[in-house]
Amino acid sequence: MVPRHVAIIMDGNGRWAKQRGKERIYGHYEGTESVRACAEYAAEAGIGYLSLFAFSEENWARPEAEVSELMRLMASSILNERPTFRKNNIRFVVVGNRAHLSDALNKDIDGAMEETASNTGLTLVIFLSYSGRWDIMQAAGRWAADGAPEGRLDDYMATSGIPDPDLLIRTSGEQRISNFMLWQCAYTEFYFTDTLWPDFRKAEFRQALDEFASRQRRFGKTGDQITQEKNDSK
Ligand code: FPP
């Protein structure tokens, strides 16, 4: 079964560059090629949502030169990828604490979001200046301000309207969630690979999807219950 929503923590750009004796930013540039390859493959495979953790709230603490290069890279990628979005019927969405982004970048983001809003294929969600704890805090604040209505906090999360991830991939051998979608990943399957992000392309993505297809998700129930439910729905 193809997951409806795949989330990726794209890690290892810096190490990839270092291995080649290059500056870290060179790894980020090569990483954008993986972004394009994975977005195209996700669209082709029939995945509904692809979420990419591009810049965390914590990443602001990196050296200023790297932060500004990354922001420049985001801006140029958004402009350059518009034909890819058009060609592949991709809807482009940005999620995160956008108050921290520059006015110019926010304008580019709004432009790309408006232009692709009615595309019906893959929804590509770029997480920029995002952290899971920030998201829970902002949601709880707005929920309380609304008089703490009964029901789901989901409606107040920055990802409102986007289903929870079925599969979370992290590249580069690290095995942690690093303040990504903490609330939304309650029942998500995790997949870790040693491959560095700039080397994570179609073949590696397909391997992760194959592994996902072989897992049985139980959502707290027993294996027998899940088998029974599957038989009942046939
Ligand atoms: C992690 O590698 C990567 C990032 C913090 C940035 C991710 C950004 C991109 C792939 C480029 C642009 C993205 C879009 C959506 C256009 P790292 O720097 O932490 O690597 P390291 O752990 O080896 O140091």
Short mmCIF file of C-alpha atoms and ligand atoms in Angstrom, two decimals:
data_model
loop_
_atom_site.label_atom_id
_atom_site.label_comp_id
_atom_site.label_asym_id
_atom_site.label_seq_id
_atom_site.Cartn_x
_atom_site.Cartn_y
_atom_site.Cartn_z
CA MET A 1 0.00 0.00 0.00
CA VAL A 2 1.24 3.49 -0.87
CA PRO A 3 1.31 5.79 2.16
CA ARG A 4 -0.99 8.78 1.94
CA HIS A 5 1.47 11.09 3.70
CA VAL A 6 5.27 10.72 3.80
CA ALA A 7 7.38 13.07 5.93
CA ILE A 8 11.15 13.34 5.58
CA ILE A 9 13.84 14.73 7.87
CA MET A 10 16.45 15.56 5.25
CA ASP A 11 19.75 15.14 7.06
CA GLY A 12 23.41 14.82 6.09
CA ASN A 13 23.97 17.61 3.58
CA GLY A 14 26.91 19.00 5.55
CA ARG A 15 28.61 15.62 5.92
CA TRP A 16 28.06 14.86 2.24
CA ALA A 17 29.90 18.07 1.32
CA LYS A 18 32.65 17.50 3.89
CA GLN A 19 33.34 14.03 2.48
CA ARG A 20 34.11 15.79 -0.80
CA GLY A 21 36.22 18.51 0.77
CA LYS A 22 33.60 21.17 -0.03
CA GLU A 23 31.70 23.84 1.88
CA ARG A 24 28.48 22.74 3.64
CA ILE A 25 26.33 24.85 1.32
CA TYR A 26 27.46 22.66 -1.58
CA GLY A 27 25.65 19.78 0.17
CA HIS A 28 22.51 21.88 0.53
CA TYR A 29 22.59 22.68 -3.19
CA GLU A 30 22.92 18.99 -4.03
CA GLY A 31 20.13 18.35 -1.51
CA THR A 32 17.72 20.43 -3.56
CA GLU A 33 18.22 17.93 -6.40
CA SER A 34 17.01 15.21 -4.01
CA VAL A 35 14.04 17.40 -3.12
CA ARG A 36 13.08 17.59 -6.78
CA ALA A 37 13.68 13.86 -7.39
CA CYS A 38 11.60 12.86 -4.36
CA ALA A 39 8.77 15.28 -5.15
CA GLU A 40 8.56 13.98 -8.72
CA TYR A 41 8.66 10.39 -7.56
CA ALA A 42 6.05 11.00 -4.85
CA ALA A 43 3.74 12.55 -7.48
CA GLU A 44 4.32 9.59 -9.80
CA ALA A 45 3.78 7.00 -7.02
CA GLY A 46 0.43 8.52 -6.04
CA ILE A 47 1.47 9.77 -2.61
CA GLY A 48 -0.95 12.47 -1.45
CA TYR A 49 1.32 14.54 0.80
CA LEU A 50 5.09 14.86 0.98
CA SER A 51 6.35 16.85 3.97
CA LEU A 52 9.97 18.01 4.04
CA PHE A 53 11.68 19.42 7.13
CA ALA A 54 13.76 22.10 5.41
CA PHE A 55 14.60 24.43 8.31
CA SER A 56 13.85 24.07 12.00
CA GLU A 57 13.39 26.82 14.59
CA GLU A 58 16.66 25.55 16.06
CA ASN A 59 18.48 25.96 12.73
CA TRP A 60 18.43 29.77 13.24
CA ALA A 61 21.32 29.18 15.67
CA ARG A 62 23.63 27.99 12.86
CA PRO A 63 26.40 30.33 11.65
CA GLU A 64 24.86 33.39 10.06
CA ALA A 65 26.52 32.77 6.69
CA GLU A 66 24.96 29.29 6.45
CA VAL A 67 21.52 30.56 7.51
CA SER A 68 21.51 33.32 4.89
CA GLU A 69 22.75 30.92 2.18
CA LEU A 70 19.98 28.48 3.11
CA MET A 71 17.36 31.23 2.96
CA ARG A 72 18.69 32.33 -0.43
CA LEU A 73 18.53 28.72 -1.57
CA MET A 74 14.91 28.40 -0.40
CA ALA A 75 13.93 31.55 -2.27
CA SER A 76 15.64 30.52 -5.52
CA SER A 77 14.28 26.96 -5.26
CA ILE A 78 10.73 28.23 -4.86
CA LEU A 79 11.08 30.40 -7.97
CA ASN A 80 12.92 27.74 -10.01
CA GLU A 81 10.58 24.89 -9.11
CA ARG A 82 7.39 26.56 -10.31
CA PRO A 83 7.59 24.75 -13.70
CA THR A 84 8.08 21.43 -11.84
CA PHE A 85 4.95 22.15 -9.79
CA ARG A 86 3.01 22.97 -12.95
CA LYS A 87 4.25 19.94 -14.88
CA ASN A 88 3.49 17.53 -12.03
CA ASN A 89 0.23 19.14 -10.81
CA ILE A 90 1.85 19.76 -7.40
CA ARG A 91 0.25 21.97 -4.74
CA PHE A 92 2.94 23.84 -2.79
CA VAL A 93 2.41 24.65 0.87
CA VAL A 94 4.71 26.11 3.55
CA VAL A 95 4.17 25.40 7.24
CA GLY A 96 6.06 27.01 10.12
CA ASN A 97 6.60 30.14 12.14
CA ARG A 98 6.58 32.45 9.13
CA ALA A 99 6.94 35.57 11.29
CA HIS A 100 10.65 34.72 11.41
CA LEU A 101 11.05 34.69 7.62
CA SER A 102 11.91 37.80 5.61
CA ASP A 103 9.16 39.77 3.87
CA ALA A 104 10.70 38.97 0.49
CA LEU A 105 10.72 35.22 1.17
CA ASN A 106 7.17 35.33 2.53
CA LYS A 107 6.09 37.09 -0.65
CA ASP A 108 7.68 34.40 -2.84
CA ILE A 109 6.05 31.70 -0.71
CA ASP A 110 2.62 33.33 -0.98
CA GLY A 111 3.06 33.65 -4.75
CA ALA A 112 3.91 29.97 -5.19
CA MET A 113 1.13 28.87 -2.84
CA GLU A 114 -1.47 30.96 -4.69
CA GLU A 115 -0.27 29.82 -8.09
CA THR A 116 -0.49 26.13 -7.14
CA ALA A 117 -3.53 26.28 -4.82
CA SER A 118 -5.89 24.54 -7.25
CA ASN A 119 -3.45 21.78 -8.29
CA THR A 120 -4.93 18.41 -7.47
CA GLY A 121 -1.91 16.07 -7.44
CA LEU A 122 0.72 15.80 -4.72
CA THR A 123 0.69 18.36 -1.90
CA LEU A 124 4.31 19.28 -1.18
CA VAL A 125 4.60 20.68 2.33
CA ILE A 126 7.83 22.50 3.15
CA PHE A 127 8.43 23.03 6.86
CA LEU A 128 10.29 26.30 7.33
CA SER A 129 11.17 27.73 10.71
CA TYR A 130 9.11 24.93 12.19
CA SER A 131 9.33 23.04 15.45
CA GLY A 132 6.89 20.54 16.93
CA ARG A 133 6.81 22.23 20.33
CA TRP A 134 6.20 25.64 18.78
CA ASP A 135 3.31 24.10 16.84
CA ILE A 136 1.73 22.54 19.94
CA MET A 137 2.13 25.81 21.88
CA GLN A 138 0.62 28.01 19.17
CA ALA A 139 -2.25 25.55 18.70
CA ALA A 140 -2.94 25.34 22.44
CA GLY A 141 -2.88 29.15 22.71
CA ARG A 142 -5.40 29.65 19.92
CA TRP A 143 -7.54 26.78 21.20
CA ALA A 144 -7.67 28.34 24.68
CA ALA A 145 -8.42 31.77 23.20
CA ASP A 146 -11.37 30.20 21.40
CA GLY A 147 -12.75 29.08 24.76
CA ALA A 148 -11.20 25.59 24.69
CA PRO A 149 -13.87 24.02 22.48
CA GLU A 150 -14.41 20.30 22.79
CA GLY A 151 -12.88 18.18 20.12
CA ARG A 152 -9.61 17.92 18.37
CA LEU A 153 -6.57 20.12 18.77
CA ASP A 154 -5.68 19.10 15.19
CA ASP A 155 -7.78 21.94 13.84
CA TYR A 156 -5.44 24.46 15.47
CA MET A 157 -2.15 22.83 14.47
CA ALA A 158 -0.14 24.49 11.71
CA THR A 159 -0.77 21.30 9.69
CA SER A 160 -4.56 21.58 9.97
CA GLY A 161 -6.19 19.96 6.95
CA ILE A 162 -3.17 17.71 6.31
CA PRO A 163 -3.56 14.08 7.45
CA ASP A 164 -1.05 12.72 9.99
CA PRO A 165 2.08 11.22 8.39
CA ASP A 166 1.95 7.48 7.72
CA LEU A 167 5.69 7.21 7.22
CA LEU A 168 8.56 9.35 8.55
CA ILE A 169 11.93 8.92 6.86
CA ARG A 170 15.19 10.25 8.33
CA THR A 171 18.39 10.08 6.35
CA SER A 172 22.07 10.06 7.40
CA GLY A 173 21.98 7.45 10.18
CA GLU A 174 20.51 9.67 12.92
CA GLN A 175 17.61 8.07 14.75
CA ARG A 176 15.62 10.84 16.41
CA ILE A 177 12.63 13.09 15.71
CA SER A 178 14.42 16.42 16.41
CA ASN A 179 11.30 18.42 17.25
CA PHE A 180 9.55 17.69 13.94
CA MET A 181 5.80 16.90 13.95
CA LEU A 182 5.62 15.72 17.58
CA TRP A 183 1.82 15.75 17.84
CA GLN A 184 1.15 14.45 14.35
CA CYS A 185 3.53 11.46 14.48
CA ALA A 186 1.64 9.59 17.23
CA TYR A 187 1.11 6.50 15.02
CA THR A 188 3.62 7.16 12.26
CA GLU A 189 5.97 4.39 11.07
CA PHE A 190 9.64 5.43 11.26
CA TYR A 191 12.25 4.52 8.65
CA PHE A 192 15.93 5.29 9.17
CA THR A 193 18.63 5.00 6.52
CA ASP A 194 22.37 5.70 6.54
CA THR A 195 22.12 7.32 3.10
CA LEU A 196 22.96 11.04 3.24
CA TRP A 197 20.22 13.33 1.92
CA PRO A 198 22.01 14.37 -1.33
CA ASP A 199 22.23 10.66 -2.23
CA PHE A 200 18.58 9.94 -1.38
CA ARG A 201 16.85 9.72 -4.74
CA LYS A 202 14.17 7.63 -6.43
CA ALA A 203 15.70 4.18 -5.73
CA GLU A 204 16.21 4.94 -2.02
CA PHE A 205 12.71 6.40 -1.75
CA ARG A 206 11.22 3.32 -3.39
CA GLN A 207 13.08 1.11 -0.91
CA ALA A 208 11.53 3.04 2.00
CA LEU A 209 8.06 2.63 0.48
CA ASP A 210 8.64 -1.12 0.04
CA GLU A 211 9.64 -1.42 3.69
CA PHE A 212 6.53 0.56 4.72
CA ALA A 213 4.31 -1.76 2.65
CA SER A 214 5.64 -4.76 4.59
CA ARG A 215 4.74 -3.35 8.01
CA GLN A 216 1.53 -4.05 9.86
CA ARG A 217 0.09 -0.97 11.54
CA ARG A 218 -2.03 -1.73 14.57
CA PHE A 219 -2.91 1.66 16.11
CA GLY A 220 -2.91 0.06 19.57
CA LYS A 221 -5.07 -2.91 18.57
CA THR A 222 -4.04 -6.58 18.28
CA GLY A 223 -2.79 -8.15 15.07
CA ASP A 224 -5.87 -10.44 14.99
CA GLN A 225 -8.22 -7.46 15.18
CA ILE A 226 -6.46 -5.79 12.26
CA THR A 227 -6.66 -9.00 10.16
CA GLN A 228 -10.39 -9.26 11.01
CA GLU A 229 -10.99 -5.62 10.01
CA LYS A 230 -9.20 -6.20 6.72
CA ASN A 231 -11.33 -9.28 5.99
CA ASP A 232 -14.53 -7.47 6.94
CA SER A 233 -13.80 -4.63 4.53
CA LYS A 234 -13.25 -7.01 1.58
C1 FPP B 1 20.28 18.88 7.01
O1 FPP B 1 21.63 18.63 6.72
C2 FPP B 1 19.69 19.77 6.04
C3 FPP B 1 19.20 21.02 6.27
C4 FPP B 1 19.21 21.66 7.61
C5 FPP B 1 18.65 21.84 5.20
C6 FPP B 1 17.74 21.15 4.24
C7 FPP B 1 17.66 21.98 3.05
C8 FPP B 1 17.70 21.55 1.78
C9 FPP B 1 17.78 20.14 1.37
C10 FPP B 1 17.76 22.53 0.70
C11 FPP B 1 16.56 23.24 0.24
C12 FPP B 1 15.25 22.68 0.52
C13 FPP B 1 14.15 22.97 -0.20
C14 FPP B 1 12.83 22.51 0.30
C15 FPP B 1 14.20 23.69 -1.47
P1 FPP B 1 22.72 19.14 7.75
O2 FPP B 1 23.19 20.47 7.30
O3 FPP B 1 22.18 19.07 9.13
O4 FPP B 1 23.84 18.05 7.53
P2 FPP B 1 24.86 17.49 8.59
O5 FPP B 1 24.06 16.83 9.67
O6 FPP B 1 25.66 16.51 7.79
O7 FPP B 1 25.66 18.65 9.08
#
